[in-house]
Amino acid sequence: MSILTTEQQSIKKAAREFVAKYIIPNAVEYDKTGEFHAFLLEAARESKIFAMAIPKKSGGLGYDALTQAVVVEEWGYGCAGMGTTLAAGLLGTDSLL
C-alpha cells in the first residue's frame, strides 16, 4: 500500500528515470570536478520535476510538499550533491511568490 496518489507515483517514476539517465551515470565526474551542468535544469524541466513549488498560474508545476519531497528523495538517491544543488531552487520560492 502506498500513501502516494497515482499522479504522485507517476511523478516519482519520472524523477527516478531522470536520475537514472542524467545523474547516476555522471555523479562521480560531477563530484570530482565540482561542476554543475546547466543541461540538467532543462532536462529536469522536460521531465516535469523542476519549478515544482511555483504555482501553475505562475508557470510552475504547483506540486505540494509531499510531491516535492518524493522528487528530492529520488535526486538524493542518485547523488546527494546533485540532489542538493537541484533542490536548492526550492528554498527561496515561497518568499519570492
mmCIF file of N, CA and C in Angstrom:
data_model
loop_
_atom_site.group_PDB
_atom_site.id
_atom_site.type_symbol
_atom_site.label_atom_id
_atom_site.label_comp_id
_atom_site.label_asym_id
_atom_site.label_seq_id
_atom_site.Cartn_x
_atom_site.Cartn_y
_atom_site.Cartn_z
ATOM 1 N N MET A 1 0.836 -1.180 0.000
ATOM 2 C CA MET A 1 0.000 0.000 0.000
ATOM 3 C C MET A 1 0.884 1.248 0.000
ATOM 4 N N SER A 2 0.495 2.225 -0.765
ATOM 5 C CA SER A 2 1.245 3.469 -0.854
ATOM 6 C C SER A 2 0.362 4.636 -0.458
ATOM 7 N N ILE A 3 0.956 5.615 0.198
ATOM 8 C CA ILE A 3 0.195 6.820 0.522
ATOM 9 C C ILE A 3 0.209 7.800 -0.651
ATOM 10 N N LEU A 4 0.980 7.482 -1.670
ATOM 11 C CA LEU A 4 1.079 8.364 -2.833
ATOM 12 C C LEU A 4 -0.111 8.167 -3.766
ATOM 13 N N THR A 5 -0.585 9.271 -4.319
ATOM 14 C CA THR A 5 -1.646 9.190 -5.310
ATOM 15 C C THR A 5 -1.068 8.622 -6.610
ATOM 16 N N THR A 6 -1.930 8.299 -7.528
ATOM 17 C CA THR A 6 -1.480 7.803 -8.833
ATOM 18 C C THR A 6 -0.605 8.850 -9.518
ATOM 19 N N GLU A 7 -0.993 10.120 -9.419
ATOM 20 C CA GLU A 7 -0.196 11.191 -10.028
ATOM 21 C C GLU A 7 1.177 11.291 -9.361
ATOM 22 N N GLN A 8 1.224 11.210 -8.038
ATOM 23 C CA GLN A 8 2.499 11.276 -7.328
ATOM 24 C C GLN A 8 3.391 10.086 -7.680
ATOM 25 N N GLN A 9 2.809 8.921 -7.836
ATOM 26 C CA GLN A 9 3.586 7.751 -8.232
ATOM 27 C C GLN A 9 4.172 7.952 -9.635
ATOM 28 N N SER A 10 3.409 8.582 -10.517
ATOM 29 C CA SER A 10 3.888 8.874 -11.867
ATOM 30 C C SER A 10 5.041 9.882 -11.834
ATOM 31 N N ILE A 11 4.912 10.888 -10.983
ATOM 32 C CA ILE A 11 5.971 11.892 -10.829
ATOM 33 C C ILE A 11 7.220 11.242 -10.241
ATOM 34 N N LYS A 12 7.042 10.366 -9.273
ATOM 35 C CA LYS A 12 8.180 9.653 -8.677
ATOM 36 C C LYS A 12 8.893 8.825 -9.742
ATOM 37 N N LYS A 13 8.134 8.178 -10.592
ATOM 38 C CA LYS A 13 8.717 7.379 -11.669
ATOM 39 C C LYS A 13 9.507 8.270 -12.621
ATOM 40 N N ALA A 14 8.956 9.433 -12.967
ATOM 41 C CA ALA A 14 9.662 10.372 -13.843
ATOM 42 C C ALA A 14 10.961 10.841 -13.203
ATOM 43 N N ALA A 15 10.920 11.109 -11.899
ATOM 44 C CA ALA A 15 12.123 11.538 -11.183
ATOM 45 C C ALA A 15 13.160 10.427 -11.166
ATOM 46 N N ARG A 16 12.719 9.206 -10.941
ATOM 47 C CA ARG A 16 13.637 8.060 -10.907
ATOM 48 C C ARG A 16 14.286 7.853 -12.282
ATOM 49 N N GLU A 17 13.507 8.003 -13.347
ATOM 50 C CA GLU A 17 14.040 7.866 -14.708
ATOM 51 C C GLU A 17 15.053 8.980 -15.006
ATOM 52 N N PHE A 18 14.758 10.192 -14.559
ATOM 53 C CA PHE A 18 15.676 11.319 -14.727
ATOM 54 C C PHE A 18 16.999 11.029 -14.029
ATOM 55 N N VAL A 19 16.916 10.549 -12.803
ATOM 56 C CA VAL A 19 18.118 10.239 -12.018
ATOM 57 C C VAL A 19 18.938 9.148 -12.705
ATOM 58 N N ALA A 20 18.271 8.113 -13.178
ATOM 59 C CA ALA A 20 18.975 7.002 -13.834
ATOM 60 C C ALA A 20 19.647 7.440 -15.131
ATOM 61 N N LYS A 21 19.029 8.382 -15.819
ATOM 62 C CA LYS A 21 19.559 8.818 -17.118
ATOM 63 C C LYS A 21 20.608 9.913 -17.001
ATOM 64 N N TYR A 22 20.391 10.877 -16.104
ATOM 65 C CA TYR A 22 21.235 12.069 -16.074
ATOM 66 C C TYR A 22 22.174 12.186 -14.876
ATOM 67 N N ILE A 23 21.792 11.644 -13.742
ATOM 68 C CA ILE A 23 22.600 11.863 -12.546
ATOM 69 C C ILE A 23 23.535 10.682 -12.256
ATOM 70 N N ILE A 24 22.996 9.497 -12.122
ATOM 71 C CA ILE A 24 23.821 8.352 -11.731
ATOM 72 C C ILE A 24 25.010 8.131 -12.677
ATOM 73 N N PRO A 25 24.810 8.170 -13.994
ATOM 74 C CA PRO A 25 25.959 7.916 -14.880
ATOM 75 C C PRO A 25 27.053 8.987 -14.793
ATOM 76 N N ASN A 26 26.717 10.165 -14.272
ATOM 77 C CA ASN A 26 27.656 11.282 -14.246
ATOM 78 C C ASN A 26 28.073 11.715 -12.850
ATOM 79 N N ALA A 27 27.533 11.091 -11.821
ATOM 80 C CA ALA A 27 27.743 11.556 -10.440
ATOM 81 C C ALA A 27 29.212 11.606 -10.042
ATOM 82 N N VAL A 28 29.977 10.591 -10.379
ATOM 83 C CA VAL A 28 31.393 10.569 -9.994
ATOM 84 C C VAL A 28 32.138 11.724 -10.650
ATOM 85 N N GLU A 29 31.900 11.945 -11.936
ATOM 86 C CA GLU A 29 32.566 13.043 -12.641
ATOM 87 C C GLU A 29 32.188 14.390 -12.032
ATOM 88 N N TYR A 30 30.888 14.587 -11.760
ATOM 89 C CA TYR A 30 30.439 15.852 -11.178
ATOM 90 C C TYR A 30 31.070 16.074 -9.808
ATOM 91 N N ASP A 31 31.169 15.017 -9.019
ATOM 92 C CA ASP A 31 31.791 15.138 -7.697
ATOM 93 C C ASP A 31 33.273 15.483 -7.808
ATOM 94 N N LYS A 32 33.967 14.864 -8.757
ATOM 95 C CA LYS A 32 35.401 15.132 -8.932
ATOM 96 C C LYS A 32 35.665 16.549 -9.408
ATOM 97 N N THR A 33 34.854 17.022 -10.357
ATOM 98 C CA THR A 33 35.110 18.336 -10.953
ATOM 99 C C THR A 33 34.431 19.472 -10.188
ATOM 100 N N GLY A 34 33.409 19.143 -9.418
ATOM 101 C CA GLY A 34 32.671 20.177 -8.701
ATOM 102 C C GLY A 34 31.830 21.039 -9.618
ATOM 103 N N GLU A 35 31.604 20.562 -10.823
ATOM 104 C CA GLU A 35 30.844 21.332 -11.802
ATOM 105 C C GLU A 35 29.362 20.991 -11.735
ATOM 106 N N PHE A 36 28.554 21.957 -12.124
ATOM 107 C CA PHE A 36 27.126 21.741 -12.293
ATOM 108 C C PHE A 36 26.808 22.046 -13.738
ATOM 109 N N HIS A 37 26.242 21.086 -14.418
ATOM 110 C CA HIS A 37 25.957 21.250 -15.838
ATOM 111 C C HIS A 37 24.525 21.758 -16.021
ATOM 112 N N ALA A 38 24.406 22.921 -16.647
ATOM 113 C CA ALA A 38 23.112 23.575 -16.792
ATOM 114 C C ALA A 38 22.097 22.736 -17.562
ATOM 115 N N PHE A 39 22.565 21.820 -18.403
ATOM 116 C CA PHE A 39 21.613 20.993 -19.144
ATOM 117 C C PHE A 39 20.738 20.174 -18.197
ATOM 118 N N LEU A 40 21.207 19.950 -16.974
ATOM 119 C CA LEU A 40 20.398 19.211 -16.006
ATOM 120 C C LEU A 40 19.112 19.959 -15.661
ATOM 121 N N LEU A 41 19.184 21.271 -15.625
ATOM 122 C CA LEU A 41 17.986 22.058 -15.333
ATOM 123 C C LEU A 41 16.954 21.895 -16.440
ATOM 124 N N GLU A 42 17.404 21.960 -17.681
ATOM 125 C CA GLU A 42 16.491 21.791 -18.811
ATOM 126 C C GLU A 42 15.925 20.376 -18.833
ATOM 127 N N ALA A 43 16.776 19.391 -18.577
ATOM 128 C CA ALA A 43 16.310 18.001 -18.546
ATOM 129 C C ALA A 43 15.290 17.804 -17.426
ATOM 130 N N ALA A 44 15.522 18.418 -16.276
ATOM 131 C CA ALA A 44 14.571 18.318 -15.165
ATOM 132 C C ALA A 44 13.252 18.991 -15.527
ATOM 133 N N ARG A 45 13.335 20.122 -16.198
ATOM 134 C CA ARG A 45 12.124 20.830 -16.626
ATOM 135 C C ARG A 45 11.324 19.956 -17.600
ATOM 136 N N GLU A 46 12.010 19.348 -18.555
ATOM 137 C CA GLU A 46 11.345 18.487 -19.529
ATOM 138 C C GLU A 46 10.740 17.250 -18.871
ATOM 139 N N SER A 47 11.338 16.811 -17.775
ATOM 140 C CA SER A 47 10.841 15.637 -17.056
ATOM 141 C C SER A 47 9.733 15.976 -16.069
ATOM 142 N N LYS A 48 9.350 17.246 -16.021
ATOM 143 C CA LYS A 48 8.310 17.742 -15.109
ATOM 144 C C LYS A 48 8.679 17.534 -13.642
ATOM 145 N N ILE A 49 9.962 17.793 -13.345
ATOM 146 C CA ILE A 49 10.415 17.708 -11.952
ATOM 147 C C ILE A 49 11.258 18.927 -11.591
ATOM 148 N N PHE A 50 10.924 20.074 -12.188
ATOM 149 C CA PHE A 50 11.621 21.315 -11.870
ATOM 150 C C PHE A 50 10.573 22.413 -11.772
ATOM 151 N N ALA A 51 10.838 23.447 -11.008
ATOM 152 C CA ALA A 51 9.876 24.526 -10.731
ATOM 153 C C ALA A 51 8.642 23.938 -10.040
ATOM 154 N N MET A 52 8.893 22.991 -9.161
ATOM 155 C CA MET A 52 7.810 22.243 -8.520
ATOM 156 C C MET A 52 6.982 23.079 -7.553
ATOM 157 N N ALA A 53 7.608 24.002 -6.842
ATOM 158 C CA ALA A 53 6.905 24.772 -5.819
ATOM 159 C C ALA A 53 6.205 26.000 -6.396
ATOM 160 N N ILE A 54 6.508 26.331 -7.617
ATOM 161 C CA ILE A 54 5.901 27.504 -8.242
ATOM 162 C C ILE A 54 4.477 27.151 -8.673
ATOM 163 N N PRO A 55 3.511 27.978 -8.307
ATOM 164 C CA PRO A 55 2.120 27.689 -8.675
ATOM 165 C C PRO A 55 1.940 27.594 -10.194
ATOM 166 N N LYS A 56 0.962 26.819 -10.592
ATOM 167 C CA LYS A 56 0.687 26.662 -12.022
ATOM 168 C C LYS A 56 0.371 27.999 -12.680
ATOM 169 N N LYS A 57 -0.346 28.877 -11.975
ATOM 170 C CA LYS A 57 -0.724 30.168 -12.556
ATOM 171 C C LYS A 57 0.503 31.047 -12.842
ATOM 172 N N SER A 58 1.636 30.718 -12.212
ATOM 173 C CA SER A 58 2.872 31.464 -12.434
ATOM 174 C C SER A 58 3.839 30.703 -13.337
ATOM 175 N N GLY A 59 3.373 29.627 -13.958
ATOM 176 C CA GLY A 59 4.206 28.885 -14.886
ATOM 177 C C GLY A 59 4.933 27.683 -14.311
ATOM 178 N N GLY A 60 4.678 27.393 -13.046
ATOM 179 C CA GLY A 60 5.328 26.243 -12.418
ATOM 180 C C GLY A 60 4.444 25.015 -12.424
ATOM 181 N N LEU A 61 4.825 24.052 -11.627
ATOM 182 C CA LEU A 61 4.092 22.794 -11.578
ATOM 183 C C LEU A 61 3.081 22.727 -10.437
ATOM 184 N N GLY A 62 3.273 23.554 -9.406
ATOM 185 C CA GLY A 62 2.325 23.613 -8.305
ATOM 186 C C GLY A 62 2.242 22.357 -7.454
ATOM 187 N N TYR A 63 3.357 21.633 -7.324
ATOM 188 C CA TYR A 63 3.352 20.412 -6.528
ATOM 189 C C TYR A 63 3.265 20.731 -5.037
ATOM 190 N N ASP A 64 2.586 19.876 -4.305
ATOM 191 C CA ASP A 64 2.517 20.045 -2.858
ATOM 192 C C ASP A 64 3.828 19.576 -2.222
ATOM 193 N N ALA A 65 3.936 19.776 -0.915
ATOM 194 C CA ALA A 65 5.189 19.476 -0.210
ATOM 195 C C ALA A 65 5.558 17.992 -0.286
ATOM 196 N N LEU A 66 4.584 17.113 -0.193
ATOM 197 C CA LEU A 66 4.880 15.682 -0.259
ATOM 198 C C LEU A 66 5.436 15.299 -1.631
ATOM 199 N N THR A 67 4.827 15.808 -2.678
ATOM 200 C CA THR A 67 5.293 15.501 -4.031
ATOM 201 C C THR A 67 6.706 16.030 -4.238
ATOM 202 N N GLN A 68 6.975 17.229 -3.752
ATOM 203 C CA GLN A 68 8.324 17.787 -3.851
ATOM 204 C C GLN A 68 9.324 16.916 -3.092
ATOM 205 N N ALA A 69 8.941 16.460 -1.909
ATOM 206 C CA ALA A 69 9.833 15.624 -1.103
ATOM 207 C C ALA A 69 10.134 14.303 -1.806
ATOM 208 N N VAL A 70 9.159 13.743 -2.488
ATOM 209 C CA VAL A 70 9.358 12.493 -3.224
ATOM 210 C C VAL A 70 10.405 12.698 -4.318
ATOM 211 N N VAL A 71 10.308 13.817 -5.038
ATOM 212 C CA VAL A 71 11.269 14.110 -6.104
ATOM 213 C C VAL A 71 12.661 14.346 -5.532
ATOM 214 N N VAL A 72 12.751 15.142 -4.491
ATOM 215 C CA VAL A 72 14.048 15.444 -3.877
ATOM 216 C C VAL A 72 14.697 14.170 -3.337
ATOM 217 N N GLU A 73 13.896 13.271 -2.790
ATOM 218 C CA GLU A 73 14.429 11.996 -2.315
ATOM 219 C C GLU A 73 15.049 11.198 -3.462
ATOM 220 N N GLU A 74 14.392 11.198 -4.608
ATOM 221 C CA GLU A 74 14.933 10.497 -5.776
ATOM 222 C C GLU A 74 16.236 11.149 -6.237
ATOM 223 N N TRP A 75 16.278 12.471 -6.274
ATOM 224 C CA TRP A 75 17.508 13.171 -6.656
ATOM 225 C C TRP A 75 18.640 12.774 -5.722
ATOM 226 N N GLY A 76 18.362 12.759 -4.424
ATOM 227 C CA GLY A 76 19.381 12.407 -3.439
ATOM 228 C C GLY A 76 19.856 10.976 -3.570
ATOM 229 N N TYR A 77 18.990 10.097 -3.996
ATOM 230 C CA TYR A 77 19.388 8.706 -4.232
ATOM 231 C C TYR A 77 20.461 8.647 -5.312
ATOM 232 N N GLY A 78 20.309 9.442 -6.342
ATOM 233 C CA GLY A 78 21.267 9.438 -7.444
ATOM 234 C C GLY A 78 22.605 10.025 -7.058
ATOM 235 N N CYS A 79 22.588 11.128 -6.339
ATOM 236 C CA CYS A 79 23.809 11.803 -5.886
ATOM 237 C C CYS A 79 23.384 12.886 -4.906
ATOM 238 N N ALA A 80 23.859 12.785 -3.696
ATOM 239 C CA ALA A 80 23.463 13.754 -2.673
ATOM 240 C C ALA A 80 23.833 15.181 -3.069
ATOM 241 N N GLY A 81 25.008 15.351 -3.657
ATOM 242 C CA GLY A 81 25.444 16.686 -4.055
ATOM 243 C C GLY A 81 24.583 17.282 -5.156
ATOM 244 N N MET A 82 24.324 16.498 -6.187
ATOM 245 C CA MET A 82 23.490 16.986 -7.285
ATOM 246 C C MET A 82 22.057 17.180 -6.821
ATOM 247 N N GLY A 83 21.578 16.273 -5.976
ATOM 248 C CA GLY A 83 20.232 16.409 -5.438
ATOM 249 C C GLY A 83 20.078 17.683 -4.632
ATOM 250 N N THR A 84 21.079 17.987 -3.825
ATOM 251 C CA THR A 84 21.052 19.213 -3.025
ATOM 252 C C THR A 84 21.089 20.438 -3.923
ATOM 253 N N THR A 85 21.907 20.397 -4.949
ATOM 254 C CA THR A 85 22.000 21.524 -5.879
ATOM 255 C C THR A 85 20.673 21.764 -6.581
ATOM 256 N N LEU A 86 20.068 20.707 -7.077
ATOM 257 C CA LEU A 86 18.768 20.847 -7.736
ATOM 258 C C LEU A 86 17.697 21.303 -6.749
ATOM 259 N N ALA A 87 17.727 20.776 -5.533
ATOM 260 C CA ALA A 87 16.714 21.119 -4.531
ATOM 261 C C ALA A 87 16.866 22.540 -4.011
ATOM 262 N N ALA A 88 18.046 23.119 -4.131
ATOM 263 C CA ALA A 88 18.270 24.476 -3.622
ATOM 264 C C ALA A 88 17.321 25.477 -4.270
ATOM 265 N N GLY A 89 16.888 25.189 -5.467
ATOM 266 C CA GLY A 89 15.947 26.074 -6.141
ATOM 267 C C GLY A 89 14.602 26.166 -5.442
ATOM 268 N N LEU A 90 14.293 25.214 -4.594
ATOM 269 C CA LEU A 90 13.032 25.229 -3.863
ATOM 270 C C LEU A 90 13.071 26.159 -2.657
ATOM 271 N N LEU A 91 14.263 26.426 -2.151
ATOM 272 C CA LEU A 91 14.392 27.116 -0.875
ATOM 273 C C LEU A 91 13.799 28.511 -0.838
ATOM 274 N N GLY A 92 14.006 29.289 -1.855
ATOM 275 C CA GLY A 92 13.528 30.666 -1.835
ATOM 276 C C GLY A 92 12.220 30.897 -2.537
ATOM 277 N N THR A 93 11.615 29.861 -3.039
ATOM 278 C CA THR A 93 10.419 30.020 -3.860
ATOM 279 C C THR A 93 9.276 30.681 -3.105
ATOM 280 N N ASP A 94 8.977 30.227 -1.902
ATOM 281 C CA ASP A 94 7.849 30.771 -1.165
ATOM 282 C C ASP A 94 8.000 32.268 -0.906
ATOM 283 N N SER A 95 9.199 32.704 -0.577
ATOM 284 C CA SER A 95 9.381 34.127 -0.285
ATOM 285 C C SER A 95 9.302 34.985 -1.542
ATOM 286 N N LEU A 96 9.606 34.401 -2.682
ATOM 287 C CA LEU A 96 9.507 35.164 -3.931
ATOM 288 C C LEU A 96 8.079 35.298 -4.428
ATOM 289 N N LEU A 97 7.280 34.322 -4.115
ATOM 290 C CA LEU A 97 5.902 34.335 -4.612
ATOM 291 C C LEU A 97 4.995 34.944 -3.593
#
